Coordinates of C-alpha atoms (C1' of nucleotides) in Angstrom, one line a residue:
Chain W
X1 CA 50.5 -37.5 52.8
X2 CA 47.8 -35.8 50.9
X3 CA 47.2 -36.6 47.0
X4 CA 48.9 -33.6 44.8
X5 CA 46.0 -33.8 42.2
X6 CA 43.9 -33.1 46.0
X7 CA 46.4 -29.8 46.6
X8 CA 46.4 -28.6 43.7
X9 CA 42.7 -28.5 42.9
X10 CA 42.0 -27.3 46.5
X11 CA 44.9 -24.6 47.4
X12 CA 42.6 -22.0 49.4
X13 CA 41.5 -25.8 51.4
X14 CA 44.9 -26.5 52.1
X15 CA 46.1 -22.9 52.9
X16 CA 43.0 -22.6 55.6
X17 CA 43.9 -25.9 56.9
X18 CA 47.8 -25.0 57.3
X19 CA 46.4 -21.7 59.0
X20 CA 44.5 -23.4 61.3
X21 CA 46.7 -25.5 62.5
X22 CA 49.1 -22.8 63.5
X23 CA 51.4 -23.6 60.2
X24 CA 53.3 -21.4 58.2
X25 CA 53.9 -24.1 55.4
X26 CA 54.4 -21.9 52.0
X27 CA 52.8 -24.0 49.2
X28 CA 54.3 -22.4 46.3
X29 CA 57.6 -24.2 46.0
X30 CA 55.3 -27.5 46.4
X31 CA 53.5 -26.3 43.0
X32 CA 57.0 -25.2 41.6
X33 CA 57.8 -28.5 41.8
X34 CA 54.6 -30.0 40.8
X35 CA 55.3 -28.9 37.1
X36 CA 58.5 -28.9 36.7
X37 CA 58.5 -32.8 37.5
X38 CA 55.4 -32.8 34.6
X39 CA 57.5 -31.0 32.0
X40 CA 60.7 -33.4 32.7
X41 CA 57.7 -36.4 32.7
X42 CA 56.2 -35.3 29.6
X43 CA 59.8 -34.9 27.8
X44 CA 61.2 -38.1 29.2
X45 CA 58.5 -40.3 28.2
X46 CA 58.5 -39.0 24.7
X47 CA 62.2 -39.5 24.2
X48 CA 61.3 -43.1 25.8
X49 CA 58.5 -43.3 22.9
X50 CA 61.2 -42.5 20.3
X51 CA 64.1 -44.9 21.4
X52 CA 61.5 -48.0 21.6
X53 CA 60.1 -47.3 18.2
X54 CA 63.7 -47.0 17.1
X55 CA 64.9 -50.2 18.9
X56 CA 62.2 -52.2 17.2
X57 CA 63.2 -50.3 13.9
X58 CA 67.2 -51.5 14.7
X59 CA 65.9 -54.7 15.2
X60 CA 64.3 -55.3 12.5
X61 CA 66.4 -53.5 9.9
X62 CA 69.3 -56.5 11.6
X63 CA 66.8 -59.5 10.6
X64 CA 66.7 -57.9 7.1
X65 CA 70.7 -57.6 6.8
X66 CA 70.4 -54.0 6.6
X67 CA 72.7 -51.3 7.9
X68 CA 71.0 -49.6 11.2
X69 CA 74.5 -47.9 12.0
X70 CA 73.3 -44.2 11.4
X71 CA 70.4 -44.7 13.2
X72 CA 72.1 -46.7 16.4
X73 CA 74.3 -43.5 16.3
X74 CA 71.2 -41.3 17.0
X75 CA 70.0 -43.5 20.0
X76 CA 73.5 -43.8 21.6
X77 CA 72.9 -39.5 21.6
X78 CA 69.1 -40.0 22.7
X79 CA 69.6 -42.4 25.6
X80 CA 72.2 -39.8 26.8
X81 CA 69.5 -36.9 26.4
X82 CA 67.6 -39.3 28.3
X83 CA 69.9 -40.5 31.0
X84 CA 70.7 -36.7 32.1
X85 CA 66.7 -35.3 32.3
X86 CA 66.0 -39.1 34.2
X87 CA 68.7 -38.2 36.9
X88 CA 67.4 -34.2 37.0
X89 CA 64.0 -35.9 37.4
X90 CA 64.9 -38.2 40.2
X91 CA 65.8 -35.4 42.0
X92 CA 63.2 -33.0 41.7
X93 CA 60.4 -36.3 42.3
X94 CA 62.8 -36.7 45.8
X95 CA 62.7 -32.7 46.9
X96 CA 58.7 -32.9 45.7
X97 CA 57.8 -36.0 47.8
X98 CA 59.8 -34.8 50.8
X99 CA 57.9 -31.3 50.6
X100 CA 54.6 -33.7 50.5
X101 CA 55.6 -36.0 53.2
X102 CA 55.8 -32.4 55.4
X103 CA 52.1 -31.4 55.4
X104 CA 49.9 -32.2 57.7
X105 CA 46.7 -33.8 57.4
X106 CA 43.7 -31.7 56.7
X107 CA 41.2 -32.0 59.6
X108 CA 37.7 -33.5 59.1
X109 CA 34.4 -30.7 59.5
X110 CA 33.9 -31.4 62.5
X111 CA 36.7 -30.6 64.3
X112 CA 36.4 -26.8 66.1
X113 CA 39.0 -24.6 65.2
X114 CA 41.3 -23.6 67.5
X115 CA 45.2 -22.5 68.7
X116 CA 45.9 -24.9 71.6
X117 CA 44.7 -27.5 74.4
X118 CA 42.1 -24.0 75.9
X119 CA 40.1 -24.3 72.6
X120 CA 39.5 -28.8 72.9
X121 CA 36.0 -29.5 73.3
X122 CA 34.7 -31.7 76.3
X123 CA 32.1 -34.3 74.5
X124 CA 31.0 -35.9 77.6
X125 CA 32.2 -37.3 81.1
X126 CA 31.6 -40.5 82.7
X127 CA 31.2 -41.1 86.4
X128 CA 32.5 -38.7 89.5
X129 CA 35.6 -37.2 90.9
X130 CA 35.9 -39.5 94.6
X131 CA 35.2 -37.9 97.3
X132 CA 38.8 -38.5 100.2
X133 CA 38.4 -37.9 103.2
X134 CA 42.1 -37.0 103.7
X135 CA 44.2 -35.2 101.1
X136 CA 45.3 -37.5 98.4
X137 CA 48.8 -38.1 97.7
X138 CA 49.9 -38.2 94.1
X139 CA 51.1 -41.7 92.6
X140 CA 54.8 -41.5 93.2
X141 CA 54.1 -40.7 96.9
X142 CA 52.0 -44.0 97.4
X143 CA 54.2 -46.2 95.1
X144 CA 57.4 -45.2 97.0
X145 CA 55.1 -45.6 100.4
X146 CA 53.7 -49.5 99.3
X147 CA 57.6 -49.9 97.9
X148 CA 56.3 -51.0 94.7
X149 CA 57.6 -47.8 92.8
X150 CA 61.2 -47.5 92.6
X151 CA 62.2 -44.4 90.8
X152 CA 65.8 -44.3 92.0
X153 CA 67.1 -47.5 91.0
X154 CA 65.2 -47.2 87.5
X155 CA 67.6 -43.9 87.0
X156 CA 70.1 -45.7 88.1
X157 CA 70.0 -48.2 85.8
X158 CA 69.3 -46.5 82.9
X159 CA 68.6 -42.8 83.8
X160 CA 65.7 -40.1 84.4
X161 CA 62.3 -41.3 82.9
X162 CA 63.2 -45.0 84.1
X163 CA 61.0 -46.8 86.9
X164 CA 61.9 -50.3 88.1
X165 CA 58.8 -51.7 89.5
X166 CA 58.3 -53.9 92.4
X167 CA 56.1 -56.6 92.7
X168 CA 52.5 -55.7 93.4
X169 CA 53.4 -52.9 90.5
X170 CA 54.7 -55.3 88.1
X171 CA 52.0 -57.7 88.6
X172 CA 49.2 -54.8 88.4
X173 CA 51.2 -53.6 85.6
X174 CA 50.9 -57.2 83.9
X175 CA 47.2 -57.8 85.0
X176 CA 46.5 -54.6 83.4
X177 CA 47.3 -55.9 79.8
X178 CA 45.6 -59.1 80.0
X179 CA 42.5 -57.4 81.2
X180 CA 42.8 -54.9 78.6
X181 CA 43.9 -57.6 75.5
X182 CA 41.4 -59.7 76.6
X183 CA 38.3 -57.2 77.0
X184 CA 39.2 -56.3 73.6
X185 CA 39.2 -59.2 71.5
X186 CA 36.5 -61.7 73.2
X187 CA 34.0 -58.4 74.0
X188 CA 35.4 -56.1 70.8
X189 CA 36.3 -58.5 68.4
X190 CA 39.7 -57.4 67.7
X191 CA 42.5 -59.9 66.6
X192 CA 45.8 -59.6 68.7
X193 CA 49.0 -59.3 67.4
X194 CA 52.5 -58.9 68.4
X195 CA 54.8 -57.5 66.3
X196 CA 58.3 -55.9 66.1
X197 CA 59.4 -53.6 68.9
X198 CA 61.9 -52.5 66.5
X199 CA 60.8 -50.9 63.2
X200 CA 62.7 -50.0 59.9
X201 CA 62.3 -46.3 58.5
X202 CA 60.0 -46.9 55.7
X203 CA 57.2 -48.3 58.2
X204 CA 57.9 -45.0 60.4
X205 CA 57.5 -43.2 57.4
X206 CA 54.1 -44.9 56.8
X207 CA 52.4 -43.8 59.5
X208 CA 54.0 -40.2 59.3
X209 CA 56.5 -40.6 62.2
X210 CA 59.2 -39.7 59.6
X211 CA 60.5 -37.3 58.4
X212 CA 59.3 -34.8 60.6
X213 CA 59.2 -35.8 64.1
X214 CA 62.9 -38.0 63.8
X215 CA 63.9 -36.3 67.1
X216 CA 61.3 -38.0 69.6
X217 CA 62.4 -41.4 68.6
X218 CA 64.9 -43.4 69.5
X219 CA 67.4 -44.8 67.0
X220 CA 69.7 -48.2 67.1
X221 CA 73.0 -47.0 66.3
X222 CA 74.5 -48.5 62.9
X223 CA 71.4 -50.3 62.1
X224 CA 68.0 -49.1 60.0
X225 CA 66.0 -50.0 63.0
X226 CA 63.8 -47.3 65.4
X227 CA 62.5 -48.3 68.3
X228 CA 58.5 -48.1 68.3
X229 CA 57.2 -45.0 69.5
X230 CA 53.6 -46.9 69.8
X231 CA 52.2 -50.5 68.4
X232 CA 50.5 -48.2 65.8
X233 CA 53.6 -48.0 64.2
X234 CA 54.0 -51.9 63.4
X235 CA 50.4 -52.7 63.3
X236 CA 49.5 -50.3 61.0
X237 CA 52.0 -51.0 58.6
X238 CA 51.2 -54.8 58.6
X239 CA 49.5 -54.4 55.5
X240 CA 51.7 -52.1 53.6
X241 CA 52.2 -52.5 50.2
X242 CA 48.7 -54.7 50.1
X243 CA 45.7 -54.8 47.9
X244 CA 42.9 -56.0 50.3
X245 CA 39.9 -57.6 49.3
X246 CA 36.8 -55.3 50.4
X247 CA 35.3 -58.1 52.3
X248 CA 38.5 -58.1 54.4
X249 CA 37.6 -55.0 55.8
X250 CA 37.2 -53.5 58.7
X251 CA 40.5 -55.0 59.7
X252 CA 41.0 -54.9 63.8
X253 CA 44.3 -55.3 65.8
X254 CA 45.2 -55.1 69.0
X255 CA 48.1 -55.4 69.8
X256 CA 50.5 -54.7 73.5
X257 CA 53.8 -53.7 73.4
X258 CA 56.3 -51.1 74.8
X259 CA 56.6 -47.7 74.0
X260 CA 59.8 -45.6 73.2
X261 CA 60.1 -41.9 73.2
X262 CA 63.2 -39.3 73.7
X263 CA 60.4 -36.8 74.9
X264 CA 62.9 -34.7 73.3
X265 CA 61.4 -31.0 74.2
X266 CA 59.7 -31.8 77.1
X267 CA 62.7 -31.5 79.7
X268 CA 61.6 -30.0 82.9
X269 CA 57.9 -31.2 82.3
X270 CA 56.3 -34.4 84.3
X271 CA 59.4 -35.0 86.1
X272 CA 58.3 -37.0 88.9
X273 CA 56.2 -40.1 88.7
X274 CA 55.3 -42.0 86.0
X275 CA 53.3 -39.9 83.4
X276 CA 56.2 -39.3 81.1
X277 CA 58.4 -42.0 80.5
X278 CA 61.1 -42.9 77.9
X279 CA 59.5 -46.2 78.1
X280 CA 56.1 -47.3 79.1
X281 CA 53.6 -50.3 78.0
X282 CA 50.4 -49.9 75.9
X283 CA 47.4 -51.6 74.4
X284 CA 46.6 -50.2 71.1
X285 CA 43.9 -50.8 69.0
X286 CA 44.5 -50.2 65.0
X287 CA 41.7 -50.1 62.2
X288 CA 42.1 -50.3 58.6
X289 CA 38.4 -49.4 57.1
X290 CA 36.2 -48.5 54.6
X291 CA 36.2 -44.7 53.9
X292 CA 32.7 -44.5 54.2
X293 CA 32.8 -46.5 57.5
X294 CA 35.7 -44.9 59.1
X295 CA 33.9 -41.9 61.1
X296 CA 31.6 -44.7 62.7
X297 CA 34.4 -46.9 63.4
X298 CA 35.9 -44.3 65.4
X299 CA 33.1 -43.8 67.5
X300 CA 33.4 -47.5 68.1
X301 CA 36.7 -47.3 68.5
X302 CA 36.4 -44.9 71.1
X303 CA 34.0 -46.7 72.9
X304 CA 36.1 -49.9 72.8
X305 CA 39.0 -47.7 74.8
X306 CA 36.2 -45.7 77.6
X307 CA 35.5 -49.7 78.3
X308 CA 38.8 -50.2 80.0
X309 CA 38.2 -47.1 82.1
X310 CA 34.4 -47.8 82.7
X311 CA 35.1 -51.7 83.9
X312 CA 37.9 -50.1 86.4
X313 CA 35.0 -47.8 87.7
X314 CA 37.4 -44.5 87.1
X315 CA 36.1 -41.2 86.1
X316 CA 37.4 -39.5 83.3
X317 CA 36.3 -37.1 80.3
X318 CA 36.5 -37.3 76.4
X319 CA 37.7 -34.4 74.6
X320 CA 37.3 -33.2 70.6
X321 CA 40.4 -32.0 69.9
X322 CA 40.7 -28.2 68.0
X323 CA 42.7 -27.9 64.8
X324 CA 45.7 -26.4 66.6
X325 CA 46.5 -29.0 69.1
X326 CA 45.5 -32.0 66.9
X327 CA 48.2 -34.8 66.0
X328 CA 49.8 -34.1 62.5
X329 CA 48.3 -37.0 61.0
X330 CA 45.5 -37.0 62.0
X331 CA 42.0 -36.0 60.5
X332 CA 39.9 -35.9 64.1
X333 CA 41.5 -36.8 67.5
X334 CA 39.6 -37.3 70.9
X335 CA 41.8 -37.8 73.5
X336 CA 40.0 -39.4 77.1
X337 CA 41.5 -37.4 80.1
X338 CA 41.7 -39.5 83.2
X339 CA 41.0 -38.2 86.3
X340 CA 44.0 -38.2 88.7
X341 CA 43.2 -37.0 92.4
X342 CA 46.3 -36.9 93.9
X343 CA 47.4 -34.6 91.3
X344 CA 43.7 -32.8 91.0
X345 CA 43.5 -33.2 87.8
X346 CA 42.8 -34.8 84.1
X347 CA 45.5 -36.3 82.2
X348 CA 45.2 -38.0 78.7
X349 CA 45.1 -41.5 78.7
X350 CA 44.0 -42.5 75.1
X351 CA 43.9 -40.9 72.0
X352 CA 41.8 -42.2 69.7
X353 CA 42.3 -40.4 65.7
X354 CA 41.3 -41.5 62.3
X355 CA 43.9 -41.0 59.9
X356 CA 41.5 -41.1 56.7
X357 CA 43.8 -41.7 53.9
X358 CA 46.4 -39.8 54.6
X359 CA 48.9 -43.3 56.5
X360 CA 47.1 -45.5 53.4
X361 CA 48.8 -43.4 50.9
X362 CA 52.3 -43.0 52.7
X363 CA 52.2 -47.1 53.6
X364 CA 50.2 -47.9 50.0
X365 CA 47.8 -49.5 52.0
X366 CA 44.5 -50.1 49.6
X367 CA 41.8 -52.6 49.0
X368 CA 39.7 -53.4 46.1
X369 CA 35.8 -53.4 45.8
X370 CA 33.6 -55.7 43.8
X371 CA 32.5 -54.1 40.6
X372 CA 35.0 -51.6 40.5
X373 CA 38.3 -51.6 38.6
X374 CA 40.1 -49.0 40.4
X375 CA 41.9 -49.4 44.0
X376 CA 41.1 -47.4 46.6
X377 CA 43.2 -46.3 49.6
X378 CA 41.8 -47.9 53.0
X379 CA 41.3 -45.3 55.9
X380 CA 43.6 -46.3 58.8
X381 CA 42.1 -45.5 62.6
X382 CA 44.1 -46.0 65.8
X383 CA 43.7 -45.2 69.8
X384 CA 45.2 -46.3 73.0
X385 CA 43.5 -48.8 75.1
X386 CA 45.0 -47.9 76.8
X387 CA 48.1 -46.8 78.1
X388 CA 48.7 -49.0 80.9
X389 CA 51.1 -46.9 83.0
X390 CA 48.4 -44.3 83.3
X391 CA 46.5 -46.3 84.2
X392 CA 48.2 -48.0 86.9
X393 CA 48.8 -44.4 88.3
X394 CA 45.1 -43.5 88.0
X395 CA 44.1 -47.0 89.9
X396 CA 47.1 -45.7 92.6
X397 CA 45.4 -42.4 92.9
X398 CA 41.6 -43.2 92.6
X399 CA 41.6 -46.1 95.0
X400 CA 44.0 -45.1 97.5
X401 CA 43.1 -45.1 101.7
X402 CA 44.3 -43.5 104.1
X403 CA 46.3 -45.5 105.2
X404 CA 48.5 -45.8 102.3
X405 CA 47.5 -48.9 100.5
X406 CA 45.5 -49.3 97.5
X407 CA 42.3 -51.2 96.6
X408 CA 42.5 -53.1 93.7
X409 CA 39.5 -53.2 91.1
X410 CA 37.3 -55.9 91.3
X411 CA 38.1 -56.9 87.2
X412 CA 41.8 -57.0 88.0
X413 CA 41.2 -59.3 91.2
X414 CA 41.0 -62.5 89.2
X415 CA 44.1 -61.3 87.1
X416 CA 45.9 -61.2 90.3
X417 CA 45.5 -64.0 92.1
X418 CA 42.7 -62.5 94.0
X419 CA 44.1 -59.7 96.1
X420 CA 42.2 -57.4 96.9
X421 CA 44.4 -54.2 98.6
X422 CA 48.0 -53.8 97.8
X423 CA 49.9 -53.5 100.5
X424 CA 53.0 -52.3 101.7
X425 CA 55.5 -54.8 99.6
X426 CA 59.2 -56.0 100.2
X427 CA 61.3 -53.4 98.4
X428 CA 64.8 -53.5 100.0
Chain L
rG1 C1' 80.0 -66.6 61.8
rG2 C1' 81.2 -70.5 57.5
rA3 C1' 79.2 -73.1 52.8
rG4 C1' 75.5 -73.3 49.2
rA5 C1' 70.5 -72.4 46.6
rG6 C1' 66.9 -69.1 45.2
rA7 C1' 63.6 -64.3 44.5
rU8 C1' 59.0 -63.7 37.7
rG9 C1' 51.6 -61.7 37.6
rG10 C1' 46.2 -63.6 43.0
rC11 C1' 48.9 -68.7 43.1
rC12 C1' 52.0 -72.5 40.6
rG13 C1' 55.5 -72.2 36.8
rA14 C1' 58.2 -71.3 31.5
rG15 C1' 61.6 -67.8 29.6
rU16 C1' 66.3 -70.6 24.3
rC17 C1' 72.6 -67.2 21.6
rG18 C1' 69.9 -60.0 25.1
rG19 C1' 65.1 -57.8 20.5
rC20 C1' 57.6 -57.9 18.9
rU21 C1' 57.2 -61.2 26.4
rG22 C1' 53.4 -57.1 30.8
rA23 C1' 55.5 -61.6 30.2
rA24 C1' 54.0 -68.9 27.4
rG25 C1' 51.3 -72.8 30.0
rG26 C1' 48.4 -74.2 34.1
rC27 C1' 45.3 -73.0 38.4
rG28 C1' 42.2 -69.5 40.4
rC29 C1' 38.7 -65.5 39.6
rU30 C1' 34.8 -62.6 36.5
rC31 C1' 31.1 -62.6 32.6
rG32 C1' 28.5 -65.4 29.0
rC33 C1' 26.9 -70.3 26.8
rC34 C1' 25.6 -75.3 27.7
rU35 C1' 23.5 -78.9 31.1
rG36 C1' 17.2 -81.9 35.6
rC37 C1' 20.9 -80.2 40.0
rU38 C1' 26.1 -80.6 41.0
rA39 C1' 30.5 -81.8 38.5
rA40 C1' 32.5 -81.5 33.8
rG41 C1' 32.6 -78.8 29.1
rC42 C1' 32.8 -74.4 25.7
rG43 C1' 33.8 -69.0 24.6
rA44 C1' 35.6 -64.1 26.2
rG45 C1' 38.1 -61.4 29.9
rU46 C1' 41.4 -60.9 34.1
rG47 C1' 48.3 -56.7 37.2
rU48 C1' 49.9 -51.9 39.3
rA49 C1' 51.5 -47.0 39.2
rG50 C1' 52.4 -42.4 36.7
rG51 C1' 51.8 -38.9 32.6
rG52 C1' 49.0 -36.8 28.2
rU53 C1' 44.0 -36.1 26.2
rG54 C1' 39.0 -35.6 28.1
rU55 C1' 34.1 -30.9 32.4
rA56 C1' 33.9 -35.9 34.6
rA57 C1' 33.2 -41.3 34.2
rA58 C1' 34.4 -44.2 30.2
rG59 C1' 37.7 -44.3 26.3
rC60 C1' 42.2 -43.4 23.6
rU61 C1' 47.5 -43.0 24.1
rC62 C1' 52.4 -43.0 26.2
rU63 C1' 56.0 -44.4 30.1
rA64 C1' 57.6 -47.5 34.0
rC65 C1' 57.6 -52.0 36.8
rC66 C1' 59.9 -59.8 36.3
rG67 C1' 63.1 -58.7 45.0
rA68 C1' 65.7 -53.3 45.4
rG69 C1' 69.4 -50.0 43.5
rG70 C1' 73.2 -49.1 39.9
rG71 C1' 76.1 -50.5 35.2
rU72 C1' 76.9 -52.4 30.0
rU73 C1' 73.8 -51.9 25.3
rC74 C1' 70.4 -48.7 20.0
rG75 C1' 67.6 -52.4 23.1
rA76 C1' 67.8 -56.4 29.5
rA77 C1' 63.3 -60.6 33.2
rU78 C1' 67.6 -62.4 30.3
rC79 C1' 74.8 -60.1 30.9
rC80 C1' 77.8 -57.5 35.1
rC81 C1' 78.1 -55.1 40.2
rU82 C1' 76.1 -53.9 45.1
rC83 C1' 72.3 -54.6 48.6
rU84 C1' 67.9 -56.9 50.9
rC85 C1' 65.0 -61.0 51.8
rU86 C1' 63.9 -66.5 51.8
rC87 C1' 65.5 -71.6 52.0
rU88 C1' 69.3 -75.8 53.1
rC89 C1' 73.7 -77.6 55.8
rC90 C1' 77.6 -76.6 59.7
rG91 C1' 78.9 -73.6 64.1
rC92 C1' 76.9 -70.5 68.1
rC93 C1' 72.8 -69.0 71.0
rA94 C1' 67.3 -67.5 74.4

RNA sequence: GGAGAGAUGGCCGAGUCGGCUGAAGGCGCUCGCCUGCUAAGCGAGUGUAGGGUGUAAAGCUCUACCGAGGGUUCGAAUCCCUCUCUCUCCGCCA
């Protein structure tokens, strides 16, 4: 959520940002609003003014044994006035906060404008494509060959975008996420958490899941609980509602849990294999900062989630992402693109964004510095690290032999009993 | 699921028959004084948000907030209703 005073002081800003973003957001009613809630403020509080002064007059005329009758009978018409412009207020605060909680966040100077994924900018790569010499395959191929990957019975348990996976999966799966949790809080410092799976809707609303993007989660039926799209969800809103002290700060979670998402609007897209699920597992990592430190904590950040991918020897790419394919909260977004041979070709793995303020004042998430009366609104941070299910298909892909079983990487060996090739397992 | 108790400022804790209580008292914290050092002592200060005014900071001023929402009343932390959360006991359960 951006600050109104911010809008209103900065509306050619904020019109160029919509713009660029490929938004055809219409400000005025915003400003309509703006004012009108002002006027109804301005007229409320003075009315308020009069009835206290009153009250204290009532009371005082009653210690004295005087007769306050007349003027009781001009408060009982005053806290009427007063009643009706609250109730026309509440409503016009409501349609003003909605309109507010519908803007996206205005991107940092650095980002490149653009329309869409074409105009991303590739910051750097790290390592080579492998070199095969036979073709290949793509993940589901050598999952279903090794019997580890078992798409049918996940659909028929529970439907399309459901994998039940089989032994040498599960436990690379699981190895995965103690590799990653523990790389990231003995070598990065970051605390782990584990929170909720379930969330209620002011916490989605925090970190700007809601209103707007209702339709890719998933909802419990009957209850306020969503399940969580991504820890970020949880993790960020930990401190919601806080005043931090400064020297708190930078705060650093990480935090595994599963992932829910309807992929509502993607039907017909990444169908086979395991690169869009409804549910998948993931290692996030969550920042609350400093403003001033926030940009370099992101760098780190970033570098904290190419470590996974670095350790497992995989080559991938980090990308800048333009203004038009950028995440709606977000302020600057670089996404890392694994490389995936059997499908020849990158696919996003992490995406790493600082949020600035814009989550700290939808969650009221602030902290307070030394010497200074005022609270200021943290900047929150968060990126994948990473998502593991990528991951496992990227391992699949990059280390596969000819012969159809996989070599595991040498970090994961101790995490798996030390094997050291998967091979063909005991699906039946 | 059944029975009961509670929710007040950073923390503890008072709030009488509703009125000058944004909230006593204590602790903590900040600044100052005092003191060989430390401890103790003394003095002052110490919530958040929004609006108006101000170029801005400061300041001044108003409004709201005692778990949340609603009601009664000229006026509610205090009375009434609903909800949420916490705790205790019983039952059930991984």
């Amino acid at each position: 959520m951006l600050d109104v005073k911010f809008v209103r002081d900065n509306m050619e800003l904020v019109r160029r940002m919509l713009t660029n973003r490929q938004s055809d957001l219409d400000l005025e009613p915003l400003l309509k609003l703006d004012e009108t809630r002002r006027s109804l403020l301005v007229d409320v509080e003075e009315k308020k003014h009069r009835r206290n002064v009153a009250s204290e007059e009532i009371s005082r005329l009653k210690k004295e044994k005087q007769d306050a009758a007349g003027l009781v009978e001009e408060m009982k018409d005053l806290g009427r006035e007063i009643k009706s412009i609250d109730l026309r207020l509440s409503e016009v605060e409501h349609e003003f906060r909605e309109f507010l909680l519908n803007i996206p966040n205005v991107p940092h100077d650095s980002v490149p404008v653009g329309r869409d994924e074409k105009d991303n900018r590739e910051i750097r790569t790290w390592g080579e494509k492998p070199v095969f010499d036979f073709e290949p395959a793509p993940h589901w191929e050598i999952g279903e060959g090794l019997g580890i990957l078992d798409f049918e019975r996940g659909a028929k348990i529970a439907g399309a975008r459901f994998t039940l996976y089989w032994g040498a999966a599960s436990a690379l799966e699981r190895a995965l996420i103690c590799f990653m949790l523990d790389v990231h809080t003995k070598r990065h410092g970051y605390t782990e958490v584990m929170p909720p799976f379930m969330v209620n809707s002011s916490s989605m609303t925090g970190t700007g899941q809601l209103p707007k993007f209702k339709d890719d989660l998933f909802k419990l039926e009957g209850w306020d609980y969503w399940l969580v799209p991504t820890a970020e969800v949880p993790v960020t809103n930990i401190h919601s509602g806080e005043i931090l002290d400064e020297s708190m700060l930078p705060r650093c979670y990480t935090a595994y849990t599963p992932c829910f998402r309807s992929e509502a609007g993607s039907h017909g897209k990444d169908t086979r294999g395991l690169i869009r699920q409804h549910q998948f597992n993931k290692v996030e990592l969550v920042k609350l900062a400093r403003p001033e430190d926030s940009y370099d904590e992101l760098e780190k950040l970033l570098d904290n989630a190419e470590t996974i991918l670095r350790e497992l020897g995989i080559h991938y790419r980090v990308v800048l992402l333009c203004t038009g394919d950028m995440g709606f909260s977000s302020a600057k977004t670089y996404d890392i693109e694994v490389w995936l041979p059997g499908q020849n070709t990158y696919r996003e793995i992490s995406s790493c964004s600082n949020f600035e303020d814009f989550q700290a004042r939808r969650a009221n998430i602030r902290f307070r510095q030394k010497g200074r009366s005022r609270t200021q609104l943290v900047h929150t941070l968060n990126g994948s690290g990473l998502a593991v299910g990528r991951t496992l298909v990227a391992i699949l892909e990059n280390f596969q032999q000819e012969d159809g079983t996989v070599v595991i990487p040498e970090v994961l060996r101790p995490y798996m009993g030390n094997m050291k090739v998967i091979q063909r397992g005991v699906m039946s």
